[in-house]
């Protein structure tokens, strides 16, 4: 191996060996750069202007795009000489000291400020500094931040970043003889938040020459208002050789004005001459303080919402400000009122909306995404769910990404149309993963969004952080962030679906028993036992012993009776885990449950009982149930793979009804009939029994059942049965010897008087 290759190999080995040893202090934070807005920045400590993008990349106004190119040393020198950018034509290849000044040691590996120099490859960058004796050139490895040597021949191909301007680099601390004073430490580090009285102190170490009459003076024109600086100069006095000294500056920063305030100072001796600071390229030192806390978005802020084209949709905007400033929230589309963003889009697709919050001093922005679906229909929204799938069964363990069953396609697309389902986006497109076991967090979202659509469920619980939704265990390779589920988990706690939000395990599997509990509480399911008309033996599961408790068993019975999951008189299998497709099927049925505002009665008159008005009849008289008020029934239409939502213009032709007298074990009409049949042949309800001694309120239930899905719902109607009492003496007419005289009621002694 010749000397050149030996030196190159040694440099690379030393570079690799040093990757694990890095300082943790950020040597080049954002505040050390001045952004010119044209793809260039000036590095304040050195005064050098740099191109923000590596050669081969392009500046688009906000970041670097494209892929950085690689060059030989000769190509790089030629490229630099011909470069013209941002109105400047004196760009050049930096020398090794200049290039090394960009090293950001706190970021290793990847030792450059990626905010200032976006998409910088963590690799070797060429300098203009040759190593003559071995025909090599110095460079910097921005993976570990080390200086490395490389052969100058065409085989060496590395990245390039150009610089312009220049000055002495004796003061960078890389090499050279130290000057007489060196900055060593400070209080109130750059960027510290400070409002109110404080003291900024800088500590320096003197060199080998004693100083007399030393003082600090502000740099003219480089002090922002609002720092509360009164001192025109700070007297230090005489400083012995090699001694340390401190410059202390009293300040009273105020909250008003600029968010970031700075003041620059320099040292002068008794003759008025500037004193050089060896590790400051400008010979200055400064304080840079933050006097405002920028507004931020809550960690609980959701960043997406679904809607149909033309449909109004809203999303709560959660912001806070550490200073307590009044906040103003605006949106690039739609509007924000009282913390709620609202808007609608006519064009399907993913519509980005920029939400900006301002405290009057600073602004913070966040993009939310509105997923807009076609108002007419949707098809093949997920790459792993298809109407023509040949899959015959799901294997959640062995085939979590397998193609979903064709039977699940309509339900999943229908939920997507209604803005309910979840999905996973990767390089292969958007996937639903129907055959993967559903976590409880995923199931909560689908079920609660369905309830929000169907019944107007409101997420109004006070938000609070739930640390149990985020699990980070590097040793076990576990990184889970379910913080998006906070609103759903807090609502589940309120509804009694889960015992406590703070102990909820979001990644636990959603079992059949768990899902039954959630559906029962979300839909407020109460089974009318009278519907069985004495055949209660059919209202059971043969595997009752498999349930953990009686409540889980009753919840499962309710979901089976109302048609959401399970079949009465058949095994329910409460411990079995549900797949995402299973949950989608249940959520789809929640959306399609028939509903009505009221029951239409014929033959009643309004009467006041117990201070309330009820439709009423005298006992012994009959009335009829002839229909439903505002009956609604949604169904899924699927034509050639396109899934549509149909509100059904004539829902009475699509919903069956059973009329039940509560508490009497009687089904007035034993067989379900279509609601439309009630108009032509109303169901008669008799009131003869039981006898009443006072007017009373009775309940009537109408059990509705969707023809397609079999999902049921109950509409309750209260009515009054009035006591026949013409004279109002409280005695039934049939038992009153004087029914028209309130002065007489009963013959207590039986003497006929």
PDB file of C-alpha atoms in Angstrom, residues 335-606:
ATOM      1  CA  UNK A 335     -63.572  29.227   9.001  1.00  0.00           C
ATOM      2  CA  UNK A 336     -62.737  28.948  12.686  1.00  0.00           C
ATOM      3  CA  UNK A 337     -65.264  30.066  15.312  1.00  0.00           C
ATOM      4  CA  UNK A 338     -65.004  29.435  19.049  1.00  0.00           C
ATOM      5  CA  UNK A 339     -62.255  26.885  18.552  1.00  0.00           C
ATOM      6  CA  UNK A 340     -64.128  24.867  15.901  1.00  0.00           C
ATOM      7  CA  UNK A 341     -63.004  24.690  12.277  1.00  0.00           C
ATOM      8  CA  UNK A 342     -65.828  24.235   9.763  1.00  0.00           C
ATOM      9  CA  UNK A 343     -65.795  23.904   6.020  1.00  0.00           C
ATOM     10  CA  UNK A 344     -66.854  21.907   2.993  1.00  0.00           C
ATOM     11  CA  UNK A 345     -65.271  20.910  -0.321  1.00  0.00           C
ATOM     12  CA  UNK A 346     -66.944  20.175  -3.624  1.00  0.00           C
ATOM     13  CA  UNK A 347     -63.984  18.272  -5.086  1.00  0.00           C
ATOM     14  CA  UNK A 348     -63.127  14.732  -3.893  1.00  0.00           C
ATOM     15  CA  UNK A 349     -59.577  14.061  -2.750  1.00  0.00           C
ATOM     16  CA  UNK A 350     -57.318  14.943   0.179  1.00  0.00           C
ATOM     17  CA  UNK A 351     -57.694  18.670   0.801  1.00  0.00           C
ATOM     18  CA  UNK A 352     -55.006  20.319   2.987  1.00  0.00           C
ATOM     19  CA  UNK A 353     -56.103  23.196   5.216  1.00  0.00           C
ATOM     20  CA  UNK A 354     -53.523  25.353   6.996  1.00  0.00           C
ATOM     21  CA  UNK A 355     -54.599  26.395  10.491  1.00  0.00           C
ATOM     22  CA  UNK A 356     -52.664  29.385  11.863  1.00  0.00           C
ATOM     23  CA  UNK A 357     -52.763  30.539  15.475  1.00  0.00           C
ATOM     24  CA  UNK A 358     -51.347  33.922  16.514  1.00  0.00           C
ATOM     25  CA  UNK A 359     -50.760  35.534  19.880  1.00  0.00           C
ATOM     26  CA  UNK A 360     -50.181  38.936  18.285  1.00  0.00           C
ATOM     27  CA  UNK A 361     -46.415  38.440  18.385  1.00  0.00           C
ATOM     28  CA  UNK A 362     -45.747  35.049  16.849  1.00  0.00           C
ATOM     29  CA  UNK A 363     -47.686  32.599  14.751  1.00  0.00           C
ATOM     30  CA  UNK A 364     -47.699  28.817  14.546  1.00  0.00           C
ATOM     31  CA  UNK A 365     -49.247  26.820  11.722  1.00  0.00           C
ATOM     32  CA  UNK A 366     -50.410  23.255  11.302  1.00  0.00           C
ATOM     33  CA  UNK A 367     -51.876  21.465   8.311  1.00  0.00           C
ATOM     34  CA  UNK A 368     -55.033  19.410   8.756  1.00  0.00           C
ATOM     35  CA  UNK A 369     -56.247  17.128   6.011  1.00  0.00           C
ATOM     36  CA  UNK A 370     -59.862  16.799   4.915  1.00  0.00           C
ATOM     37  CA  UNK A 371     -60.416  13.491   3.134  1.00  0.00           C
ATOM     38  CA  UNK A 372     -63.276  14.289   0.746  1.00  0.00           C
ATOM     39  CA  UNK A 373     -65.157  11.386  -0.766  1.00  0.00           C
ATOM     40  CA  UNK A 374     -67.376  11.405  -3.827  1.00  0.00           C
ATOM     41  CA  UNK A 375     -70.944  12.258  -2.851  1.00  0.00           C
ATOM     42  CA  UNK A 376     -72.265   9.673  -5.325  1.00  0.00           C
ATOM     43  CA  UNK A 377     -70.188   6.647  -4.498  1.00  0.00           C
ATOM     44  CA  UNK A 378     -66.773   5.162  -3.851  1.00  0.00           C
ATOM     45  CA  UNK A 379     -64.899   2.158  -5.183  1.00  0.00           C
ATOM     46  CA  UNK A 380     -61.698   0.304  -4.355  1.00  0.00           C
ATOM     47  CA  UNK A 381     -60.566   2.860  -1.782  1.00  0.00           C
ATOM     48  CA  UNK A 382     -58.133   0.344  -0.309  1.00  0.00           C
ATOM     49  CA  UNK A 383     -55.666  -1.831  -2.163  1.00  0.00           C
ATOM     50  CA  UNK A 384     -56.395  -4.876   0.002  1.00  0.00           C
ATOM     51  CA  UNK A 385     -60.227  -4.845  -0.147  1.00  0.00           C
ATOM     52  CA  UNK A 386     -61.880  -5.736  -3.447  1.00  0.00           C
ATOM     53  CA  UNK A 387     -65.404  -6.705  -4.605  1.00  0.00           C
ATOM     54  CA  UNK A 388     -64.028  -9.510  -6.754  1.00  0.00           C
ATOM     55  CA  UNK A 389     -61.713 -11.021  -4.164  1.00  0.00           C
ATOM     56  CA  UNK A 390     -61.224 -14.766  -4.313  1.00  0.00           C
ATOM     57  CA  UNK A 391     -60.285 -14.945  -0.628  1.00  0.00           C
ATOM     58  CA  UNK A 392     -62.579 -17.297   1.259  1.00  0.00           C
ATOM     59  CA  UNK A 393     -61.420 -16.766   4.836  1.00  0.00           C
ATOM     60  CA  UNK A 394     -59.376 -14.433   7.007  1.00  0.00           C
ATOM     61  CA  UNK A 395     -56.270 -15.586   8.822  1.00  0.00           C
ATOM     62  CA  UNK A 396     -55.462 -12.668  11.157  1.00  0.00           C
ATOM     63  CA  UNK A 397     -52.271 -14.302  12.463  1.00  0.00           C
ATOM     64  CA  UNK A 398     -50.719 -15.801   9.376  1.00  0.00           C
ATOM     65  CA  UNK A 399     -52.040 -13.405   6.766  1.00  0.00           C
ATOM     66  CA  UNK A 400     -52.520  -9.952   8.344  1.00  0.00           C
ATOM     67  CA  UNK A 401     -52.109  -8.165   5.032  1.00  0.00           C
ATOM     68  CA  UNK A 402     -54.118 -10.588   2.952  1.00  0.00           C
ATOM     69  CA  UNK A 403     -56.865  -9.577   0.565  1.00  0.00           C
ATOM     70  CA  UNK A 404     -60.161  -8.980   2.370  1.00  0.00           C
ATOM     71  CA  UNK A 405     -63.237 -11.048   1.672  1.00  0.00           C
ATOM     72  CA  UNK A 406     -65.534  -9.782  -1.059  1.00  0.00           C
ATOM     73  CA  UNK A 407     -68.387  -9.932   1.468  1.00  0.00           C
ATOM     74  CA  UNK A 408     -66.682  -7.205   3.515  1.00  0.00           C
ATOM     75  CA  UNK A 409     -66.134  -4.870   0.580  1.00  0.00           C
ATOM     76  CA  UNK A 410     -69.490  -3.061   0.671  1.00  0.00           C
ATOM     77  CA  UNK A 411     -69.379  -2.481   4.440  1.00  0.00           C
ATOM     78  CA  UNK A 412     -65.830  -1.100   4.367  1.00  0.00           C
ATOM     79  CA  UNK A 413     -66.453   1.151   1.356  1.00  0.00           C
ATOM     80  CA  UNK A 414     -69.711   2.353   2.936  1.00  0.00           C
ATOM     81  CA  UNK A 415     -67.870   3.357   6.101  1.00  0.00           C
ATOM     82  CA  UNK A 416     -65.229   5.109   4.003  1.00  0.00           C
ATOM     83  CA  UNK A 417     -68.034   6.997   2.264  1.00  0.00           C
ATOM     84  CA  UNK A 418     -69.328   8.097   5.675  1.00  0.00           C
ATOM     85  CA  UNK A 419     -65.877   9.104   6.975  1.00  0.00           C
ATOM     86  CA  UNK A 420     -65.648   6.358   9.586  1.00  0.00           C
ATOM     87  CA  UNK A 421     -62.954   3.801   8.743  1.00  0.00           C
ATOM     88  CA  UNK A 422     -59.248   3.903   9.434  1.00  0.00           C
ATOM     89  CA  UNK A 423     -56.537   3.109   6.940  1.00  0.00           C
ATOM     90  CA  UNK A 424     -52.802   2.667   6.584  1.00  0.00           C
ATOM     91  CA  UNK A 425     -50.874   4.502   3.872  1.00  0.00           C
ATOM     92  CA  UNK A 426     -47.559   3.145   2.638  1.00  0.00           C
ATOM     93  CA  UNK A 427     -45.632   2.826  -0.585  1.00  0.00           C
ATOM     94  CA  UNK A 428     -48.102   0.248  -1.888  1.00  0.00           C
ATOM     95  CA  UNK A 429     -51.078   2.602  -1.472  1.00  0.00           C
ATOM     96  CA  UNK A 430     -53.783   2.940   1.141  1.00  0.00           C
ATOM     97  CA  UNK A 431     -54.641  -0.315   2.924  1.00  0.00           C
ATOM     98  CA  UNK A 432     -57.400  -1.257   5.353  1.00  0.00           C
ATOM     99  CA  UNK A 433     -55.844  -4.541   6.570  1.00  0.00           C
ATOM    100  CA  UNK A 434     -59.267  -6.207   7.034  1.00  0.00           C
ATOM    101  CA  UNK A 435     -57.876  -9.526   8.236  1.00  0.00           C
ATOM    102  CA  UNK A 436     -55.728  -8.072  11.009  1.00  0.00           C
ATOM    103  CA  UNK A 437     -57.001  -8.270  14.576  1.00  0.00           C
ATOM    104  CA  UNK A 438     -58.511  -4.933  15.615  1.00  0.00           C
ATOM    105  CA  UNK A 439     -57.046  -3.152  18.622  1.00  0.00           C
ATOM    106  CA  UNK A 440     -59.413  -1.631  21.151  1.00  0.00           C
ATOM    107  CA  UNK A 441     -58.283   1.871  20.118  1.00  0.00           C
ATOM    108  CA  UNK A 442     -59.089   1.149  16.468  1.00  0.00           C
ATOM    109  CA  UNK A 443     -62.455  -0.371  17.361  1.00  0.00           C
ATOM    110  CA  UNK A 444     -63.351   2.622  19.547  1.00  0.00           C
ATOM    111  CA  UNK A 445     -62.683   5.022  16.706  1.00  0.00           C
ATOM    112  CA  UNK A 446     -64.785   3.145  14.147  1.00  0.00           C
ATOM    113  CA  UNK A 447     -67.709   2.551  16.511  1.00  0.00           C
ATOM    114  CA  UNK A 448     -67.722   6.073  17.953  1.00  0.00           C
ATOM    115  CA  UNK A 449     -67.453   7.749  14.561  1.00  0.00           C
ATOM    116  CA  UNK A 450     -70.399   5.620  13.439  1.00  0.00           C
ATOM    117  CA  UNK A 451     -72.322   6.729  16.554  1.00  0.00           C
ATOM    118  CA  UNK A 452     -71.410  10.348  15.849  1.00  0.00           C
ATOM    119  CA  UNK A 453     -72.833   9.979  12.320  1.00  0.00           C
ATOM    120  CA  UNK A 454     -75.959   8.088  13.346  1.00  0.00           C
ATOM    121  CA  UNK A 455     -76.965   9.569  16.695  1.00  0.00           C
ATOM    122  CA  UNK A 456     -74.973  12.802  17.035  1.00  0.00           C
ATOM    123  CA  UNK A 457     -72.604  11.502  19.720  1.00  0.00           C
ATOM    124  CA  UNK A 458     -70.633  14.484  21.087  1.00  0.00           C
ATOM    125  CA  UNK A 459     -67.022  14.306  22.293  1.00  0.00           C
ATOM    126  CA  UNK A 460     -67.282  16.967  24.985  1.00  0.00           C
ATOM    127  CA  UNK A 461     -65.138  15.493  27.757  1.00  0.00           C
ATOM    128  CA  UNK A 462     -62.403  17.825  29.056  1.00  0.00           C
ATOM    129  CA  UNK A 463     -59.238  16.748  27.259  1.00  0.00           C
ATOM    130  CA  UNK A 464     -56.281  15.567  29.275  1.00  0.00           C
ATOM    131  CA  UNK A 465     -53.047  13.788  28.282  1.00  0.00           C
ATOM    132  CA  UNK A 466     -53.049  10.002  28.585  1.00  0.00           C
ATOM    133  CA  UNK A 467     -49.502   8.688  28.893  1.00  0.00           C
ATOM    134  CA  UNK A 468     -50.710   5.099  28.542  1.00  0.00           C
ATOM    135  CA  UNK A 469     -51.501   5.701  24.876  1.00  0.00           C
ATOM    136  CA  UNK A 470     -47.820   6.146  24.002  1.00  0.00           C
ATOM    137  CA  UNK A 471     -45.404   3.262  24.515  1.00  0.00           C
ATOM    138  CA  UNK A 472     -41.719   3.655  23.694  1.00  0.00           C
ATOM    139  CA  UNK A 473     -39.504   0.703  24.561  1.00  0.00           C
ATOM    140  CA  UNK A 474     -36.352   0.755  22.404  1.00  0.00           C
ATOM    141  CA  UNK A 475     -34.977  -2.372  24.075  1.00  0.00           C
ATOM    142  CA  UNK A 476     -38.036  -4.360  23.014  1.00  0.00           C
ATOM    143  CA  UNK A 477     -38.390  -2.539  19.708  1.00  0.00           C
ATOM    144  CA  UNK A 478     -41.836  -1.215  20.649  1.00  0.00           C
ATOM    145  CA  UNK A 479     -42.875   2.244  19.458  1.00  0.00           C
ATOM    146  CA  UNK A 480     -46.626   2.823  19.687  1.00  0.00           C
ATOM    147  CA  UNK A 481     -48.362   6.194  19.500  1.00  0.00           C
ATOM    148  CA  UNK A 482     -52.126   5.999  19.940  1.00  0.00           C
ATOM    149  CA  UNK A 483     -52.459   9.569  21.207  1.00  0.00           C
ATOM    150  CA  UNK A 484     -54.915  10.228  18.347  1.00  0.00           C
ATOM    151  CA  UNK A 485     -57.418   8.109  20.302  1.00  0.00           C
ATOM    152  CA  UNK A 486     -57.609  10.455  23.321  1.00  0.00           C
ATOM    153  CA  UNK A 487     -61.114  11.861  22.570  1.00  0.00           C
ATOM    154  CA  UNK A 488     -62.486   8.368  21.989  1.00  0.00           C
ATOM    155  CA  UNK A 489     -60.911   6.907  25.134  1.00  0.00           C
ATOM    156  CA  UNK A 490     -62.196   9.733  27.341  1.00  0.00           C
ATOM    157  CA  UNK A 491     -65.714   9.286  25.924  1.00  0.00           C
ATOM    158  CA  UNK A 492     -65.469   5.531  26.468  1.00  0.00           C
ATOM    159  CA  UNK A 493     -64.638   6.190  30.116  1.00  0.00           C
ATOM    160  CA  UNK A 494     -67.714   8.408  30.496  1.00  0.00           C
ATOM    161  CA  UNK A 495     -69.998   5.850  28.847  1.00  0.00           C
ATOM    162  CA  UNK A 496     -68.662   2.976  30.948  1.00  0.00           C
ATOM    163  CA  UNK A 497     -67.197   1.114  27.983  1.00  0.00           C
ATOM    164  CA  UNK A 498     -63.830   1.021  29.777  1.00  0.00           C
ATOM    165  CA  UNK A 499     -63.158   1.266  33.548  1.00  0.00           C
ATOM    166  CA  UNK A 500     -60.678   4.154  33.355  1.00  0.00           C
ATOM    167  CA  UNK A 501     -59.000   6.123  30.568  1.00  0.00           C
ATOM    168  CA  UNK A 502     -55.643   6.222  32.375  1.00  0.00           C
ATOM    169  CA  UNK A 503     -55.352   2.419  32.505  1.00  0.00           C
ATOM    170  CA  UNK A 504     -56.774   1.716  29.050  1.00  0.00           C
ATOM    171  CA  UNK A 505     -54.576  -0.573  26.930  1.00  0.00           C
ATOM    172  CA  UNK A 506     -55.047   0.734  23.373  1.00  0.00           C
ATOM    173  CA  UNK A 507     -53.228  -2.129  21.659  1.00  0.00           C
ATOM    174  CA  UNK A 508     -55.220  -4.874  23.410  1.00  0.00           C
ATOM    175  CA  UNK A 509     -57.357  -6.935  21.054  1.00  0.00           C
ATOM    176  CA  UNK A 510     -61.046  -6.114  20.769  1.00  0.00           C
ATOM    177  CA  UNK A 511     -62.882  -9.299  21.754  1.00  0.00           C
ATOM    178  CA  UNK A 512     -66.491 -10.071  20.954  1.00  0.00           C
ATOM    179  CA  UNK A 513     -67.541  -9.447  24.566  1.00  0.00           C
ATOM    180  CA  UNK A 514     -65.657  -6.138  24.646  1.00  0.00           C
ATOM    181  CA  UNK A 515     -67.240  -5.023  21.382  1.00  0.00           C
ATOM    182  CA  UNK A 516     -70.719  -5.997  22.595  1.00  0.00           C
ATOM    183  CA  UNK A 517     -70.236  -3.791  25.661  1.00  0.00           C
ATOM    184  CA  UNK A 518     -69.188  -0.850  23.466  1.00  0.00           C
ATOM    185  CA  UNK A 519     -72.116  -1.208  21.043  1.00  0.00           C
ATOM    186  CA  UNK A 520     -74.671  -1.621  23.842  1.00  0.00           C
ATOM    187  CA  UNK A 521     -73.609   1.606  25.530  1.00  0.00           C
ATOM    188  CA  UNK A 522     -73.132   3.607  22.346  1.00  0.00           C
ATOM    189  CA  UNK A 523     -76.583   2.648  21.072  1.00  0.00           C
ATOM    190  CA  UNK A 524     -78.266   2.637  24.527  1.00  0.00           C
ATOM    191  CA  UNK A 525     -79.683  -0.818  23.800  1.00  0.00           C
ATOM    192  CA  UNK A 526     -82.463  -1.997  26.134  1.00  0.00           C
ATOM    193  CA  UNK A 527     -84.141  -5.227  25.086  1.00  0.00           C
ATOM    194  CA  UNK A 528     -87.967  -5.216  25.394  1.00  0.00           C
ATOM    195  CA  UNK A 529     -88.486  -8.616  26.986  1.00  0.00           C
ATOM    196  CA  UNK A 530     -92.191  -8.301  26.111  1.00  0.00           C
ATOM    197  CA  UNK A 531     -91.159  -8.847  22.496  1.00  0.00           C
ATOM    198  CA  UNK A 532     -90.686 -12.538  23.222  1.00  0.00           C
ATOM    199  CA  UNK A 533     -94.323 -12.995  24.236  1.00  0.00           C
ATOM    200  CA  UNK A 534     -93.614 -15.798  26.653  1.00  0.00           C
ATOM    201  CA  UNK A 535     -90.899 -17.429  24.541  1.00  0.00           C
ATOM    202  CA  UNK A 536     -88.018 -16.143  26.674  1.00  0.00           C
ATOM    203  CA  UNK A 537     -86.196 -19.482  26.363  1.00  0.00           C
ATOM    204  CA  UNK A 538     -84.991 -18.306  22.942  1.00  0.00           C
ATOM    205  CA  UNK A 539     -83.343 -15.289  24.572  1.00  0.00           C
ATOM    206  CA  UNK A 540     -80.104 -17.005  25.621  1.00  0.00           C
ATOM    207  CA  UNK A 541     -76.690 -18.303  24.534  1.00  0.00           C
ATOM    208  CA  UNK A 542     -75.669 -21.914  25.178  1.00  0.00           C
ATOM    209  CA  UNK A 543     -72.130 -20.775  26.143  1.00  0.00           C
ATOM    210  CA  UNK A 544     -73.280 -18.512  28.978  1.00  0.00           C
ATOM    211  CA  UNK A 545     -70.596 -20.026  31.252  1.00  0.00           C
ATOM    212  CA  UNK A 546     -67.896 -18.603  28.967  1.00  0.00           C
ATOM    213  CA  UNK A 547     -68.733 -15.019  29.919  1.00  0.00           C
ATOM    214  CA  UNK A 548     -66.695 -13.250  32.599  1.00  0.00           C
ATOM    215  CA  UNK A 549     -69.737 -11.737  34.280  1.00  0.00           C
ATOM    216  CA  UNK A 550     -73.493 -11.286  33.995  1.00  0.00           C
ATOM    217  CA  UNK A 551     -73.181  -7.789  32.533  1.00  0.00           C
ATOM    218  CA  UNK A 552     -71.072  -8.990  29.598  1.00  0.00           C
ATOM    219  CA  UNK A 553     -73.646 -11.731  28.994  1.00  0.00           C
ATOM    220  CA  UNK A 554     -76.534  -9.262  28.976  1.00  0.00           C
ATOM    221  CA  UNK A 555     -74.645  -6.913  26.646  1.00  0.00           C
ATOM    222  CA  UNK A 556     -74.048  -9.776  24.221  1.00  0.00           C
ATOM    223  CA  UNK A 557     -77.746 -10.712  24.332  1.00  0.00           C
ATOM    224  CA  UNK A 558     -78.665  -7.124  23.493  1.00  0.00           C
ATOM    225  CA  UNK A 559     -76.321  -6.897  20.500  1.00  0.00           C
ATOM    226  CA  UNK A 560     -77.642 -10.199  19.169  1.00  0.00           C
ATOM    227  CA  UNK A 561     -81.306  -9.213  19.625  1.00  0.00           C
ATOM    228  CA  UNK A 562     -80.807  -5.878  17.864  1.00  0.00           C
ATOM    229  CA  UNK A 563     -78.921  -7.542  14.996  1.00  0.00           C
ATOM    230  CA  UNK A 564     -75.388  -6.165  15.453  1.00  0.00           C
ATOM    231  CA  UNK A 565     -73.483  -9.363  16.213  1.00  0.00           C
ATOM    232  CA  UNK A 566     -74.200 -12.896  17.372  1.00  0.00           C
ATOM    233  CA  UNK A 567     -77.299 -15.055  16.988  1.00  0.00           C
ATOM    234  CA  UNK A 568     -79.595 -15.861  19.886  1.00  0.00           C
ATOM    235  CA  UNK A 569     -79.691 -19.538  20.904  1.00  0.00           C
ATOM    236  CA  UNK A 570     -76.246 -20.031  19.262  1.00  0.00           C
ATOM    237  CA  UNK A 571     -72.771 -19.821  20.817  1.00  0.00           C
ATOM    238  CA  UNK A 572     -71.499 -16.239  21.125  1.00  0.00           C
ATOM    239  CA  UNK A 573     -67.787 -17.003  21.803  1.00  0.00           C
ATOM    240  CA  UNK A 574     -67.134 -13.918  23.963  1.00  0.00           C
ATOM    241  CA  UNK A 575     -63.312 -14.286  24.152  1.00  0.00           C
ATOM    242  CA  UNK A 576     -62.771 -14.484  20.382  1.00  0.00           C
ATOM    243  CA  UNK A 577     -60.857 -11.532  18.928  1.00  0.00           C
ATOM    244  CA  UNK A 578     -62.468  -9.387  16.229  1.00  0.00           C
ATOM    245  CA  UNK A 579     -60.753  -8.518  12.963  1.00  0.00           C
ATOM    246  CA  UNK A 580     -60.893  -5.025  11.524  1.00  0.00           C
ATOM    247  CA  UNK A 581     -63.424  -6.295   8.966  1.00  0.00           C
ATOM    248  CA  UNK A 582     -65.591  -7.655  11.817  1.00  0.00           C
ATOM    249  CA  UNK A 583     -65.602  -4.244  13.497  1.00  0.00           C
ATOM    250  CA  UNK A 584     -66.375  -2.531  10.181  1.00  0.00           C
ATOM    251  CA  UNK A 585     -69.394  -4.808   9.735  1.00  0.00           C
ATOM    252  CA  UNK A 586     -70.760  -3.839  13.159  1.00  0.00           C
ATOM    253  CA  UNK A 587     -70.089  -0.116  12.611  1.00  0.00           C
ATOM    254  CA  UNK A 588     -71.844  -0.300   9.246  1.00  0.00           C
ATOM    255  CA  UNK A 589     -74.957  -1.737  10.927  1.00  0.00           C
ATOM    256  CA  UNK A 590     -74.891   1.054  13.513  1.00  0.00           C
ATOM    257  CA  UNK A 591     -75.185   3.529  10.643  1.00  0.00           C
ATOM    258  CA  UNK A 592     -78.045   1.595   9.056  1.00  0.00           C
ATOM    259  CA  UNK A 593     -80.207   1.116  12.157  1.00  0.00           C
ATOM    260  CA  UNK A 594     -83.733   2.414  11.374  1.00  0.00           C
ATOM    261  CA  UNK A 595     -84.870   5.404  13.406  1.00  0.00           C
ATOM    262  CA  UNK A 596     -87.952   7.575  13.782  1.00  0.00           C
ATOM    263  CA  UNK A 597     -88.869  10.649  15.809  1.00  0.00           C
ATOM    264  CA  UNK A 598     -92.317   9.499  16.943  1.00  0.00           C
ATOM    265  CA  UNK A 599     -95.235   7.096  16.536  1.00  0.00           C
ATOM    266  CA  UNK A 600     -98.435   8.126  14.736  1.00  0.00           C
ATOM    267  CA  UNK A 601    -101.549   7.374  16.855  1.00  0.00           C
ATOM    268  CA  UNK A 602    -105.187   7.576  15.709  1.00  0.00           C
ATOM    269  CA  UNK A 603    -108.110   7.844  18.118  1.00  0.00           C
ATOM    270  CA  UNK A 604    -106.435   9.714  20.986  1.00  0.00           C
ATOM    271  CA  UNK A 605    -106.902  13.212  22.347  1.00  0.00           C
ATOM    272  CA  UNK A 606    -104.439  15.337  24.325  1.00  0.00           C
TER     273      UNK A 606
END
